[in-house]
């Protein structure tokens, strides 16, 4: 059976890693929500240069690997004199990467609100910003919640790249424990369980919300 | 920053060599996970007892784990139970496990999107369940799956870079070796590497859009 | 361990099996450059590495690719060169009569023991310190190099040894190395950050992510040679005897290697290799 003593002997390391994984995921979620919303607005705003900027950001970031983005923050920025701690570099990398996906999610949500409604709101005298604020966004948010949940699950999983840059997360400590004890199988199972504690409930919740939304339509 | 030093011919060929490995791993993983996903997706769609539930659980577990952990697992932990793979195959196995869990969900929802009326019509015209699945449901469903599947393939191609942790000599690994030579190479190298991934992935996404429009 | 394994994994295991069988099916008909003898290798059991090497006509050895002086891959030529490589060549010459009948595989401090156990490689010659803990996992040859742990710092750094390492400082090194354990014991106040390998660790140091990099001085000299902005502190605070790791229970191969090492030391070949890479004669 699984050797539980590995878990108890390194309990503080697992716990610290778990805490940091959660912290990195939450911080990156907030950051990428803000940045992603901004980029989504750029993409649909009636201003050409902003459209280009938003599109360029989303298309470029979506098509390159996360670990590359993280490496840019970790070893690229120091090359031009900006030094960030592993955890900070990793979390920023996650934020920048995830923002591109969240931007797409939010844009899709906004576009899903029918054009007719927008036009009706505009013709009834609301400004573009008011239309967005009072008509489109409240509806879009409801549509966007389940896919945002999926993005958060991805974020928790993707935060494991912090392990590669010594970001003190769950993956880092798990990997460290397995390297030091020569016990790989059991340690990785424990690491998996810790990730599942975060992701499984989220995944079930997202499934529930998706079904509810589907029924509401 | 030293663009000229970073883009020395020997470095460029070194990066291309890495990219070749990346493409090989990606291509093999895409082909294999497509096959596995269709099988898993169909089994779950057909609700074959026991097997279907077991696969559902497995998919749910794998989908919720980081790919990085699965890579570590196939490379470092599987040997403990007697499955020995070198890093090339360990990386492919990890990618196939992870992406199959993701793609089989695409397959399943693609199958579910086919109207029940069609199936009933096919059955009542004398086709067996398997024939209906094979000739009626699957071809239509596959067409609908193309866009989400291609975007998952793009993810897969990007995800091959995680094999840098087991020192698979792919693009990211080779980039880091060059970066190790001189700090001034770091940004130019990353820039070039980003462009390499971007070109292939963007081309894939354009092809996907074309296909989507043609079928629409 | 093996018996209880399937109890451990339920759903996950099934998916693994499925994937593995698909892979095995496709891998069988193909001989790509990545294919290894992994499939037929028997782990643990002393299948007789010497016989295996002879049958294959090639000595497959795990070496580092990122360590100047010991095992470094040159991107320009694709060649891997260093002290460890020369020792590997000598073994190939001894067993197969031709020093070029070798195949090098990259290992890191973390991957090398699993790879040896996998049967992916015949031996590890990768600046590997002989420790009691590792002896439980693998067998070692006689010592072929004596190193000591030290610190690599920026040229103008105030750090000259362990005593200068203060609370809040960061020391970087590679995962799975003895260096990490040692520095934790000897400088408990510093923060130790561990990376996948020494190349990543050195990149992190250069990026200012640490105040010092610690490992055996033999490796540090190689790094300092690569980038003259860095220097190795004088003090060594451990003894790191390097041995060649061989699968457990293969006494025949261990003896072959030990005989060869002795031979090389007697006929001066060892001294030549030592001088070629380290730049001085070995201390007796």
PDB file of N, CA, C and O in Angstrom, chain B residues 10 14 24 28 32 36 40 54 58 61-62 65 72-76 78-81 84-87 89 92-93 97 165 167 176-177 180-183, chain C residues 1 5 11-12 14-16 18-20 22-23 30 32 34-36 41 43 72-76 106 110-111 114-115 117-118 120 196 200 203 206 226:
ATOM      1  N   UNK B  10      24.971  28.429 -35.836  1.00  0.00           N
ATOM      2  CA  UNK B  10      24.960  27.188 -35.065  1.00  0.00           C
ATOM      3  C   UNK B  10      23.786  27.172 -34.084  1.00  0.00           C
ATOM      4  O   UNK B  10      23.183  26.135 -33.843  1.00  0.00           O
ATOM      5  N   UNK B  14      20.581  24.624 -34.074  1.00  0.00           N
ATOM      6  CA  UNK B  14      20.327  23.937 -32.802  1.00  0.00           C
ATOM      7  C   UNK B  14      18.848  24.090 -32.407  1.00  0.00           C
ATOM      8  O   UNK B  14      18.205  23.132 -31.979  1.00  0.00           O
ATOM      9  N   UNK B  24       7.819  16.298 -33.832  1.00  0.00           N
ATOM     10  CA  UNK B  24       7.663  14.840 -33.832  1.00  0.00           C
ATOM     11  C   UNK B  24       6.795  14.391 -32.659  1.00  0.00           C
ATOM     12  O   UNK B  24       5.852  13.616 -32.820  1.00  0.00           O
ATOM     13  N   UNK B  28       3.031  12.710 -33.138  1.00  0.00           N
ATOM     14  CA  UNK B  28       2.722  11.370 -32.642  1.00  0.00           C
ATOM     15  C   UNK B  28       1.644  11.428 -31.559  1.00  0.00           C
ATOM     16  O   UNK B  28       0.723  10.608 -31.536  1.00  0.00           O
ATOM     17  N   UNK B  32      -2.057   9.674 -31.763  1.00  0.00           N
ATOM     18  CA  UNK B  32      -2.459   8.668 -30.780  1.00  0.00           C
ATOM     19  C   UNK B  32      -3.628   9.138 -29.931  1.00  0.00           C
ATOM     20  O   UNK B  32      -4.562   8.369 -29.678  1.00  0.00           O
ATOM     21  N   UNK B  36      -7.272   7.290 -29.301  1.00  0.00           N
ATOM     22  CA  UNK B  36      -7.725   6.932 -27.954  1.00  0.00           C
ATOM     23  C   UNK B  36      -9.006   7.691 -27.599  1.00  0.00           C
ATOM     24  O   UNK B  36      -9.943   7.125 -27.047  1.00  0.00           O
ATOM     25  N   UNK B  40     -12.545   6.175 -26.443  1.00  0.00           N
ATOM     26  CA  UNK B  40     -13.105   6.486 -25.122  1.00  0.00           C
ATOM     27  C   UNK B  40     -14.433   7.221 -25.259  1.00  0.00           C
ATOM     28  O   UNK B  40     -15.409   6.902 -24.577  1.00  0.00           O
ATOM     29  N   UNK B  54     -16.011   3.485 -15.501  1.00  0.00           N
ATOM     30  CA  UNK B  54     -14.595   3.516 -15.133  1.00  0.00           C
ATOM     31  C   UNK B  54     -13.891   4.611 -15.932  1.00  0.00           C
ATOM     32  O   UNK B  54     -13.121   5.414 -15.394  1.00  0.00           O
ATOM     33  N   UNK B  58     -11.888   7.989 -14.753  1.00  0.00           N
ATOM     34  CA  UNK B  58     -10.502   8.219 -15.156  1.00  0.00           C
ATOM     35  C   UNK B  58     -10.362   9.562 -15.854  1.00  0.00           C
ATOM     36  O   UNK B  58      -9.448  10.341 -15.562  1.00  0.00           O
ATOM     37  N   UNK B  61     -10.571  12.403 -13.410  1.00  0.00           N
ATOM     38  CA  UNK B  61      -9.353  12.548 -12.609  1.00  0.00           C
ATOM     39  C   UNK B  61      -8.238  13.179 -13.434  1.00  0.00           C
ATOM     40  O   UNK B  61      -7.623  14.157 -13.027  1.00  0.00           O
ATOM     41  N   UNK B  62      -7.980  12.611 -14.595  1.00  0.00           N
ATOM     42  CA  UNK B  62      -6.844  13.080 -15.401  1.00  0.00           C
ATOM     43  C   UNK B  62      -7.035  14.531 -15.820  1.00  0.00           C
ATOM     44  O   UNK B  62      -6.100  15.324 -15.800  1.00  0.00           O
ATOM     45  N   UNK B  65      -5.827  17.089 -13.291  1.00  0.00           N
ATOM     46  CA  UNK B  65      -4.446  17.068 -12.798  1.00  0.00           C
ATOM     47  C   UNK B  65      -3.566  17.890 -13.739  1.00  0.00           C
ATOM     48  O   UNK B  65      -3.847  17.996 -14.928  1.00  0.00           O
ATOM     49  N   UNK B  72       5.986  13.928 -15.023  1.00  0.00           N
ATOM     50  CA  UNK B  72       6.856  13.400 -13.971  1.00  0.00           C
ATOM     51  C   UNK B  72       6.474  11.956 -13.664  1.00  0.00           C
ATOM     52  O   UNK B  72       7.315  11.098 -13.430  1.00  0.00           O
ATOM     53  N   UNK B  73       5.168  11.727 -13.670  1.00  0.00           N
ATOM     54  CA  UNK B  73       4.662  10.415 -13.322  1.00  0.00           C
ATOM     55  C   UNK B  73       5.097   9.347 -14.333  1.00  0.00           C
ATOM     56  O   UNK B  73       5.637   8.312 -13.957  1.00  0.00           O
ATOM     57  N   UNK B  74       4.895   9.627 -15.615  1.00  0.00           N
ATOM     58  CA  UNK B  74       5.238   8.598 -16.602  1.00  0.00           C
ATOM     59  C   UNK B  74       6.740   8.377 -16.664  1.00  0.00           C
ATOM     60  O   UNK B  74       7.197   7.297 -16.988  1.00  0.00           O
ATOM     61  N   UNK B  75       7.506   9.415 -16.361  1.00  0.00           N
ATOM     62  CA  UNK B  75       8.950   9.259 -16.495  1.00  0.00           C
ATOM     63  C   UNK B  75       9.616   8.724 -15.230  1.00  0.00           C
ATOM     64  O   UNK B  75      10.506   7.895 -15.298  1.00  0.00           O
ATOM     65  N   UNK B  76       9.173   9.213 -14.083  1.00  0.00           N
ATOM     66  CA  UNK B  76       9.856   8.828 -12.847  1.00  0.00           C
ATOM     67  C   UNK B  76       9.138   7.740 -12.059  1.00  0.00           C
ATOM     68  O   UNK B  76       9.776   6.971 -11.363  1.00  0.00           O
ATOM     69  N   UNK B  78       6.454   5.494 -13.253  1.00  0.00           N
ATOM     70  CA  UNK B  78       6.099   4.244 -13.934  1.00  0.00           C
ATOM     71  C   UNK B  78       7.195   3.182 -13.867  1.00  0.00           C
ATOM     72  O   UNK B  78       6.884   2.006 -13.727  1.00  0.00           O
ATOM     73  N   UNK B  79       8.476   3.568 -13.956  1.00  0.00           N
ATOM     74  CA  UNK B  79       9.508   2.534 -13.835  1.00  0.00           C
ATOM     75  C   UNK B  79       9.386   1.741 -12.537  1.00  0.00           C
ATOM     76  O   UNK B  79       9.730   0.564 -12.490  1.00  0.00           O
ATOM     77  N   UNK B  80       8.852   2.376 -11.492  1.00  0.00           N
ATOM     78  CA  UNK B  80       8.696   1.670 -10.214  1.00  0.00           C
ATOM     79  C   UNK B  80       7.734   0.501 -10.329  1.00  0.00           C
ATOM     80  O   UNK B  80       7.798  -0.422  -9.528  1.00  0.00           O
ATOM     81  N   UNK B  81       6.797   0.572 -11.272  1.00  0.00           N
ATOM     82  CA  UNK B  81       5.892  -0.568 -11.439  1.00  0.00           C
ATOM     83  C   UNK B  81       6.229  -1.338 -12.707  1.00  0.00           C
ATOM     84  O   UNK B  81       5.409  -2.060 -13.252  1.00  0.00           O
ATOM     85  N   UNK B  84       8.904   0.801 -18.391  1.00  0.00           N
ATOM     86  CA  UNK B  84      10.089   1.618 -18.602  1.00  0.00           C
ATOM     87  C   UNK B  84      10.074   2.256 -19.979  1.00  0.00           C
ATOM     88  O   UNK B  84       9.994   1.562 -20.986  1.00  0.00           O
ATOM     89  N   UNK B  85      10.124   3.544 -19.997  1.00  0.00           N
ATOM     90  CA  UNK B  85      10.080   4.268 -21.265  1.00  0.00           C
ATOM     91  C   UNK B  85      11.207   5.284 -21.275  1.00  0.00           C
ATOM     92  O   UNK B  85      11.506   5.884 -20.248  1.00  0.00           O
ATOM     93  N   UNK B  86      11.834   5.497 -22.441  1.00  0.00           N
ATOM     94  CA  UNK B  86      12.810   6.582 -22.440  1.00  0.00           C
ATOM     95  C   UNK B  86      12.053   7.897 -22.573  1.00  0.00           C
ATOM     96  O   UNK B  86      10.837   7.925 -22.734  1.00  0.00           O
ATOM     97  N   UNK B  87      12.785   9.022 -22.463  1.00  0.00           N
ATOM     98  CA  UNK B  87      12.055  10.274 -22.265  1.00  0.00           C
ATOM     99  C   UNK B  87      11.164  10.639 -23.442  1.00  0.00           C
ATOM    100  O   UNK B  87      10.092  11.210 -23.252  1.00  0.00           O
ATOM    101  N   UNK B  89       9.352   8.632 -25.315  1.00  0.00           N
ATOM    102  CA  UNK B  89       8.072   7.935 -25.190  1.00  0.00           C
ATOM    103  C   UNK B  89       7.345   8.296 -23.905  1.00  0.00           C
ATOM    104  O   UNK B  89       6.114   8.317 -23.870  1.00  0.00           O
ATOM    105  N   UNK B  92       5.529  11.380 -24.709  1.00  0.00           N
ATOM    106  CA  UNK B  92       4.371  11.116 -25.564  1.00  0.00           C
ATOM    107  C   UNK B  92       3.252  10.454 -24.765  1.00  0.00           C
ATOM    108  O   UNK B  92       2.095  10.847 -24.863  1.00  0.00           O
ATOM    109  N   UNK B  93       3.612   9.484 -23.928  1.00  0.00           N
ATOM    110  CA  UNK B  93       2.584   8.804 -23.135  1.00  0.00           C
ATOM    111  C   UNK B  93       1.847   9.806 -22.247  1.00  0.00           C
ATOM    112  O   UNK B  93       0.619   9.806 -22.180  1.00  0.00           O
ATOM    113  N   UNK B  97      -2.118  10.606 -22.507  1.00  0.00           N
ATOM    114  CA  UNK B  97      -3.036  10.410 -21.382  1.00  0.00           C
ATOM    115  C   UNK B  97      -3.812  11.691 -21.111  1.00  0.00           C
ATOM    116  O   UNK B  97      -5.043  11.698 -21.016  1.00  0.00           O
ATOM    117  N   UNK B 165      11.235  19.626 -18.505  1.00  0.00           N
ATOM    118  CA  UNK B 165      11.577  19.190 -17.147  1.00  0.00           C
ATOM    119  C   UNK B 165      12.223  17.815 -17.108  1.00  0.00           C
ATOM    120  O   UNK B 165      12.883  17.478 -16.131  1.00  0.00           O
ATOM    121  N   UNK B 167      14.262  17.037 -19.536  1.00  0.00           N
ATOM    122  CA  UNK B 167      15.393  17.269 -20.438  1.00  0.00           C
ATOM    123  C   UNK B 167      15.220  16.587 -21.788  1.00  0.00           C
ATOM    124  O   UNK B 167      16.189  16.141 -22.396  1.00  0.00           O
ATOM    125  N   UNK B 176      16.958  26.898 -23.687  1.00  0.00           N
ATOM    126  CA  UNK B 176      17.572  27.121 -22.379  1.00  0.00           C
ATOM    127  C   UNK B 176      19.068  26.842 -22.406  1.00  0.00           C
ATOM    128  O   UNK B 176      19.835  27.482 -21.690  1.00  0.00           O
ATOM    129  N   UNK B 177      19.492  25.889 -23.230  1.00  0.00           N
ATOM    130  CA  UNK B 177      20.927  25.625 -23.331  1.00  0.00           C
ATOM    131  C   UNK B 177      21.632  26.853 -23.922  1.00  0.00           C
ATOM    132  O   UNK B 177      22.680  27.281 -23.438  1.00  0.00           O
ATOM    133  N   UNK B 180      21.861  29.593 -21.438  1.00  0.00           N
ATOM    134  CA  UNK B 180      22.875  29.358 -20.428  1.00  0.00           C
ATOM    135  C   UNK B 180      24.239  29.909 -20.827  1.00  0.00           C
ATOM    136  O   UNK B 180      25.088  30.144 -19.971  1.00  0.00           O
ATOM    137  N   UNK B 181      24.448  30.086 -22.124  1.00  0.00           N
ATOM    138  CA  UNK B 181      25.763  30.544 -22.569  1.00  0.00           C
ATOM    139  C   UNK B 181      26.011  32.019 -22.257  1.00  0.00           C
ATOM    140  O   UNK B 181      27.129  32.425 -21.995  1.00  0.00           O
ATOM    141  N   UNK B 182      24.965  32.817 -22.370  1.00  0.00           N
ATOM    142  CA  UNK B 182      25.180  34.243 -22.217  1.00  0.00           C
ATOM    143  C   UNK B 182      23.845  34.910 -21.915  1.00  0.00           C
ATOM    144  O   UNK B 182      22.866  34.689 -22.620  1.00  0.00           O
ATOM    145  N   UNK B 183      23.827  35.715 -20.873  1.00  0.00           N
ATOM    146  CA  UNK B 183      22.568  36.348 -20.466  1.00  0.00           C
ATOM    147  C   UNK B 183      21.989  37.203 -21.598  1.00  0.00           C
ATOM    148  O   UNK B 183      20.778  37.326 -21.752  1.00  0.00           O
TER     149      UNK B 183
ATOM    150  N   UNK C   1       7.015  -3.850  -3.150  1.00  0.00           N
ATOM    151  CA  UNK C   1       6.440  -2.674  -3.807  1.00  0.00           C
ATOM    152  C   UNK C   1       5.540  -3.083  -4.957  1.00  0.00           C
ATOM    153  O   UNK C   1       4.430  -2.648  -5.090  1.00  0.00           O
ATOM    154  N   UNK C   5       0.994  -2.475  -6.046  1.00  0.00           N
ATOM    155  CA  UNK C   5       0.870  -1.295  -6.881  1.00  0.00           C
ATOM    156  C   UNK C   5      -0.510  -1.098  -7.470  1.00  0.00           C
ATOM    157  O   UNK C   5      -1.048  -0.007  -7.490  1.00  0.00           O
ATOM    158  N   UNK C  11      -8.646   4.195 -11.345  1.00  0.00           N
ATOM    159  CA  UNK C  11      -8.993   4.771 -12.638  1.00  0.00           C
ATOM    160  C   UNK C  11      -7.771   5.221 -13.396  1.00  0.00           C
ATOM    161  O   UNK C  11      -7.590   4.892 -14.568  1.00  0.00           O
ATOM    162  N   UNK C  12      -6.909   5.940 -12.715  1.00  0.00           N
ATOM    163  CA  UNK C  12      -5.698   6.460 -13.338  1.00  0.00           C
ATOM    164  C   UNK C  12      -4.909   5.335 -13.995  1.00  0.00           C
ATOM    165  O   UNK C  12      -4.471   5.425 -15.134  1.00  0.00           O
ATOM    166  N   UNK C  14      -5.877   2.509 -15.141  1.00  0.00           N
ATOM    167  CA  UNK C  14      -6.490   1.970 -16.349  1.00  0.00           C
ATOM    168  C   UNK C  14      -6.161   2.809 -17.564  1.00  0.00           C
ATOM    169  O   UNK C  14      -5.845   2.290 -18.642  1.00  0.00           O
ATOM    170  N   UNK C  15      -6.230   4.116 -17.355  1.00  0.00           N
ATOM    171  CA  UNK C  15      -5.902   4.996 -18.473  1.00  0.00           C
ATOM    172  C   UNK C  15      -4.439   4.819 -18.857  1.00  0.00           C
ATOM    173  O   UNK C  15      -4.083   4.774 -20.033  1.00  0.00           O
ATOM    174  N   UNK C  16      -3.599   4.672 -17.851  1.00  0.00           N
ATOM    175  CA  UNK C  16      -2.182   4.463 -18.118  1.00  0.00           C
ATOM    176  C   UNK C  16      -1.966   3.223 -18.973  1.00  0.00           C
ATOM    177  O   UNK C  16      -1.241   3.222 -19.948  1.00  0.00           O
ATOM    178  N   UNK C  18      -4.071   1.718 -20.894  1.00  0.00           N
ATOM    179  CA  UNK C  18      -4.606   1.924 -22.227  1.00  0.00           C
ATOM    180  C   UNK C  18      -3.567   2.658 -23.065  1.00  0.00           C
ATOM    181  O   UNK C  18      -3.214   2.228 -24.163  1.00  0.00           O
ATOM    182  N   UNK C  19      -3.078   3.748 -22.502  1.00  0.00           N
ATOM    183  CA  UNK C  19      -2.091   4.541 -23.219  1.00  0.00           C
ATOM    184  C   UNK C  19      -0.842   3.736 -23.503  1.00  0.00           C
ATOM    185  O   UNK C  19      -0.313   3.734 -24.622  1.00  0.00           O
ATOM    186  N   UNK C  20      -0.389   2.990 -22.508  1.00  0.00           N
ATOM    187  CA  UNK C  20       0.854   2.236 -22.663  1.00  0.00           C
ATOM    188  C   UNK C  20       0.723   1.181 -23.747  1.00  0.00           C
ATOM    189  O   UNK C  20       1.610   0.979 -24.570  1.00  0.00           O
ATOM    190  N   UNK C  22      -1.327   1.177 -26.292  1.00  0.00           N
ATOM    191  CA  UNK C  22      -1.376   1.821 -27.598  1.00  0.00           C
ATOM    192  C   UNK C  22       0.036   2.189 -28.043  1.00  0.00           C
ATOM    193  O   UNK C  22       0.442   1.938 -29.170  1.00  0.00           O
ATOM    194  N   UNK C  23       0.780   2.760 -27.099  1.00  0.00           N
ATOM    195  CA  UNK C  23       2.147   3.169 -27.402  1.00  0.00           C
ATOM    196  C   UNK C  23       3.018   1.980 -27.775  1.00  0.00           C
ATOM    197  O   UNK C  23       3.766   2.006 -28.739  1.00  0.00           O
ATOM    198  N   UNK C  30       8.656   0.182 -35.115  1.00  0.00           N
ATOM    199  CA  UNK C  30       9.369   1.384 -35.543  1.00  0.00           C
ATOM    200  C   UNK C  30      10.743   1.430 -34.885  1.00  0.00           C
ATOM    201  O   UNK C  30      10.903   1.067 -33.750  1.00  0.00           O
ATOM    202  N   UNK C  32      12.925   4.307 -34.359  1.00  0.00           N
ATOM    203  CA  UNK C  32      13.331   5.715 -34.428  1.00  0.00           C
ATOM    204  C   UNK C  32      14.592   5.899 -33.603  1.00  0.00           C
ATOM    205  O   UNK C  32      15.011   5.011 -32.873  1.00  0.00           O
ATOM    206  N   UNK C  34      14.941   7.531 -31.099  1.00  0.00           N
ATOM    207  CA  UNK C  34      14.645   7.589 -29.678  1.00  0.00           C
ATOM    208  C   UNK C  34      14.487   6.207 -29.061  1.00  0.00           C
ATOM    209  O   UNK C  34      14.485   6.073 -27.860  1.00  0.00           O
ATOM    210  N   UNK C  35      14.344   5.195 -29.886  1.00  0.00           N
ATOM    211  CA  UNK C  35      14.092   3.872 -29.348  1.00  0.00           C
ATOM    212  C   UNK C  35      15.298   3.357 -28.572  1.00  0.00           C
ATOM    213  O   UNK C  35      16.429   3.538 -28.962  1.00  0.00           O
ATOM    214  N   UNK C  36      15.047   2.724 -27.467  1.00  0.00           N
ATOM    215  CA  UNK C  36      16.154   2.225 -26.665  1.00  0.00           C
ATOM    216  C   UNK C  36      15.939   0.756 -26.391  1.00  0.00           C
ATOM    217  O   UNK C  36      14.967   0.154 -26.833  1.00  0.00           O
ATOM    218  N   UNK C  41      15.330  -4.712 -21.172  1.00  0.00           N
ATOM    219  CA  UNK C  41      16.228  -4.648 -20.032  1.00  0.00           C
ATOM    220  C   UNK C  41      15.561  -5.196 -18.790  1.00  0.00           C
ATOM    221  O   UNK C  41      14.407  -4.928 -18.530  1.00  0.00           O
ATOM    222  N   UNK C  43      15.428  -5.025 -14.885  1.00  0.00           N
ATOM    223  CA  UNK C  43      15.901  -4.147 -13.829  1.00  0.00           C
ATOM    224  C   UNK C  43      16.357  -4.992 -12.665  1.00  0.00           C
ATOM    225  O   UNK C  43      15.838  -6.068 -12.420  1.00  0.00           O
ATOM    226  N   UNK C  72      29.714  18.379 -21.502  1.00  0.00           N
ATOM    227  CA  UNK C  72      29.057  19.561 -22.055  1.00  0.00           C
ATOM    228  C   UNK C  72      28.789  19.345 -23.527  1.00  0.00           C
ATOM    229  O   UNK C  72      29.673  18.953 -24.282  1.00  0.00           O
ATOM    230  N   UNK C  73      27.546  19.603 -23.907  1.00  0.00           N
ATOM    231  CA  UNK C  73      27.205  19.472 -25.316  1.00  0.00           C
ATOM    232  C   UNK C  73      27.452  20.811 -26.002  1.00  0.00           C
ATOM    233  O   UNK C  73      26.967  21.845 -25.564  1.00  0.00           O
ATOM    234  N   UNK C  74      28.188  20.743 -27.076  1.00  0.00           N
ATOM    235  CA  UNK C  74      28.457  21.945 -27.843  1.00  0.00           C
ATOM    236  C   UNK C  74      27.387  22.055 -28.932  1.00  0.00           C
ATOM    237  O   UNK C  74      27.318  21.214 -29.816  1.00  0.00           O
ATOM    238  N   UNK C  75      26.546  23.091 -28.861  1.00  0.00           N
ATOM    239  CA  UNK C  75      25.476  23.201 -29.848  1.00  0.00           C
ATOM    240  C   UNK C  75      26.020  23.294 -31.273  1.00  0.00           C
ATOM    241  O   UNK C  75      25.378  22.851 -32.222  1.00  0.00           O
ATOM    242  N   UNK C  76      27.212  23.859 -31.422  1.00  0.00           N
ATOM    243  CA  UNK C  76      27.754  24.048 -32.762  1.00  0.00           C
ATOM    244  C   UNK C  76      28.080  22.703 -33.419  1.00  0.00           C
ATOM    245  O   UNK C  76      27.706  22.448 -34.555  1.00  0.00           O
ATOM    246  N   UNK C 106      21.733  11.955 -22.141  1.00  0.00           N
ATOM    247  CA  UNK C 106      21.768  13.004 -21.144  1.00  0.00           C
ATOM    248  C   UNK C 106      21.026  12.582 -19.874  1.00  0.00           C
ATOM    249  O   UNK C 106      19.909  12.081 -19.931  1.00  0.00           O
ATOM    250  N   UNK C 110      18.610  14.295 -11.087  1.00  0.00           N
ATOM    251  CA  UNK C 110      17.349  13.670 -10.721  1.00  0.00           C
ATOM    252  C   UNK C 110      17.031  12.449 -11.578  1.00  0.00           C
ATOM    253  O   UNK C 110      16.469  11.491 -11.092  1.00  0.00           O
ATOM    254  N   UNK C 111      17.370  12.509 -12.862  1.00  0.00           N
ATOM    255  CA  UNK C 111      16.932  11.435 -13.756  1.00  0.00           C
ATOM    256  C   UNK C 111      17.871  10.243 -13.777  1.00  0.00           C
ATOM    257  O   UNK C 111      17.504   9.184 -14.262  1.00  0.00           O
ATOM    258  N   UNK C 114      16.806   6.717 -11.905  1.00  0.00           N
ATOM    259  CA  UNK C 114      15.715   6.047 -12.630  1.00  0.00           C
ATOM    260  C   UNK C 114      16.141   5.505 -13.995  1.00  0.00           C
ATOM    261  O   UNK C 114      15.737   4.410 -14.384  1.00  0.00           O
ATOM    262  N   UNK C 115      16.956   6.252 -14.719  1.00  0.00           N
ATOM    263  CA  UNK C 115      17.357   5.798 -16.048  1.00  0.00           C
ATOM    264  C   UNK C 115      18.217   4.542 -15.992  1.00  0.00           C
ATOM    265  O   UNK C 115      18.099   3.652 -16.829  1.00  0.00           O
ATOM    266  N   UNK C 117      18.120   2.305 -13.605  1.00  0.00           N
ATOM    267  CA  UNK C 117      17.231   1.204 -13.213  1.00  0.00           C
ATOM    268  C   UNK C 117      16.328   0.777 -14.352  1.00  0.00           C
ATOM    269  O   UNK C 117      15.971  -0.381 -14.474  1.00  0.00           O
ATOM    270  N   UNK C 118      15.957   1.743 -15.172  1.00  0.00           N
ATOM    271  CA  UNK C 118      15.153   1.451 -16.367  1.00  0.00           C
ATOM    272  C   UNK C 118      15.830   0.527 -17.340  1.00  0.00           C
ATOM    273  O   UNK C 118      15.188  -0.024 -18.206  1.00  0.00           O
ATOM    274  N   UNK C 120      17.786   1.968 -19.384  1.00  0.00           N
ATOM    275  CA  UNK C 120      18.000   2.889 -20.485  1.00  0.00           C
ATOM    276  C   UNK C 120      19.492   3.142 -20.695  1.00  0.00           C
ATOM    277  O   UNK C 120      19.920   3.449 -21.803  1.00  0.00           O
ATOM    278  N   UNK C 196      15.803  22.219 -11.965  1.00  0.00           N
ATOM    279  CA  UNK C 196      15.833  20.910 -12.602  1.00  0.00           C
ATOM    280  C   UNK C 196      17.254  20.417 -12.862  1.00  0.00           C
ATOM    281  O   UNK C 196      17.529  19.239 -12.829  1.00  0.00           O
ATOM    282  N   UNK C 200      19.905  25.253 -15.529  1.00  0.00           N
ATOM    283  CA  UNK C 200      18.809  26.123 -15.087  1.00  0.00           C
ATOM    284  C   UNK C 200      19.229  26.911 -13.844  1.00  0.00           C
ATOM    285  O   UNK C 200      18.887  28.079 -13.698  1.00  0.00           O
ATOM    286  N   UNK C 203      21.557  29.649 -14.924  1.00  0.00           N
ATOM    287  CA  UNK C 203      20.763  30.690 -15.582  1.00  0.00           C
ATOM    288  C   UNK C 203      20.058  31.546 -14.529  1.00  0.00           C
ATOM    289  O   UNK C 203      20.013  32.770 -14.639  1.00  0.00           O
ATOM    290  N   UNK C 206      22.584  33.814 -12.868  1.00  0.00           N
ATOM    291  CA  UNK C 206      22.916  34.929 -13.753  1.00  0.00           C
ATOM    292  C   UNK C 206      21.780  35.938 -13.809  1.00  0.00           C
ATOM    293  O   UNK C 206      22.001  37.127 -13.978  1.00  0.00           O
ATOM    294  N   UNK C 226      33.203  29.320 -18.174  1.00  0.00           N
ATOM    295  CA  UNK C 226      32.229  29.677 -19.207  1.00  0.00           C
ATOM    296  C   UNK C 226      31.879  31.159 -19.133  1.00  0.00           C
ATOM    297  O   UNK C 226      31.667  31.798 -20.147  1.00  0.00           O
TER     298      UNK C 226
END
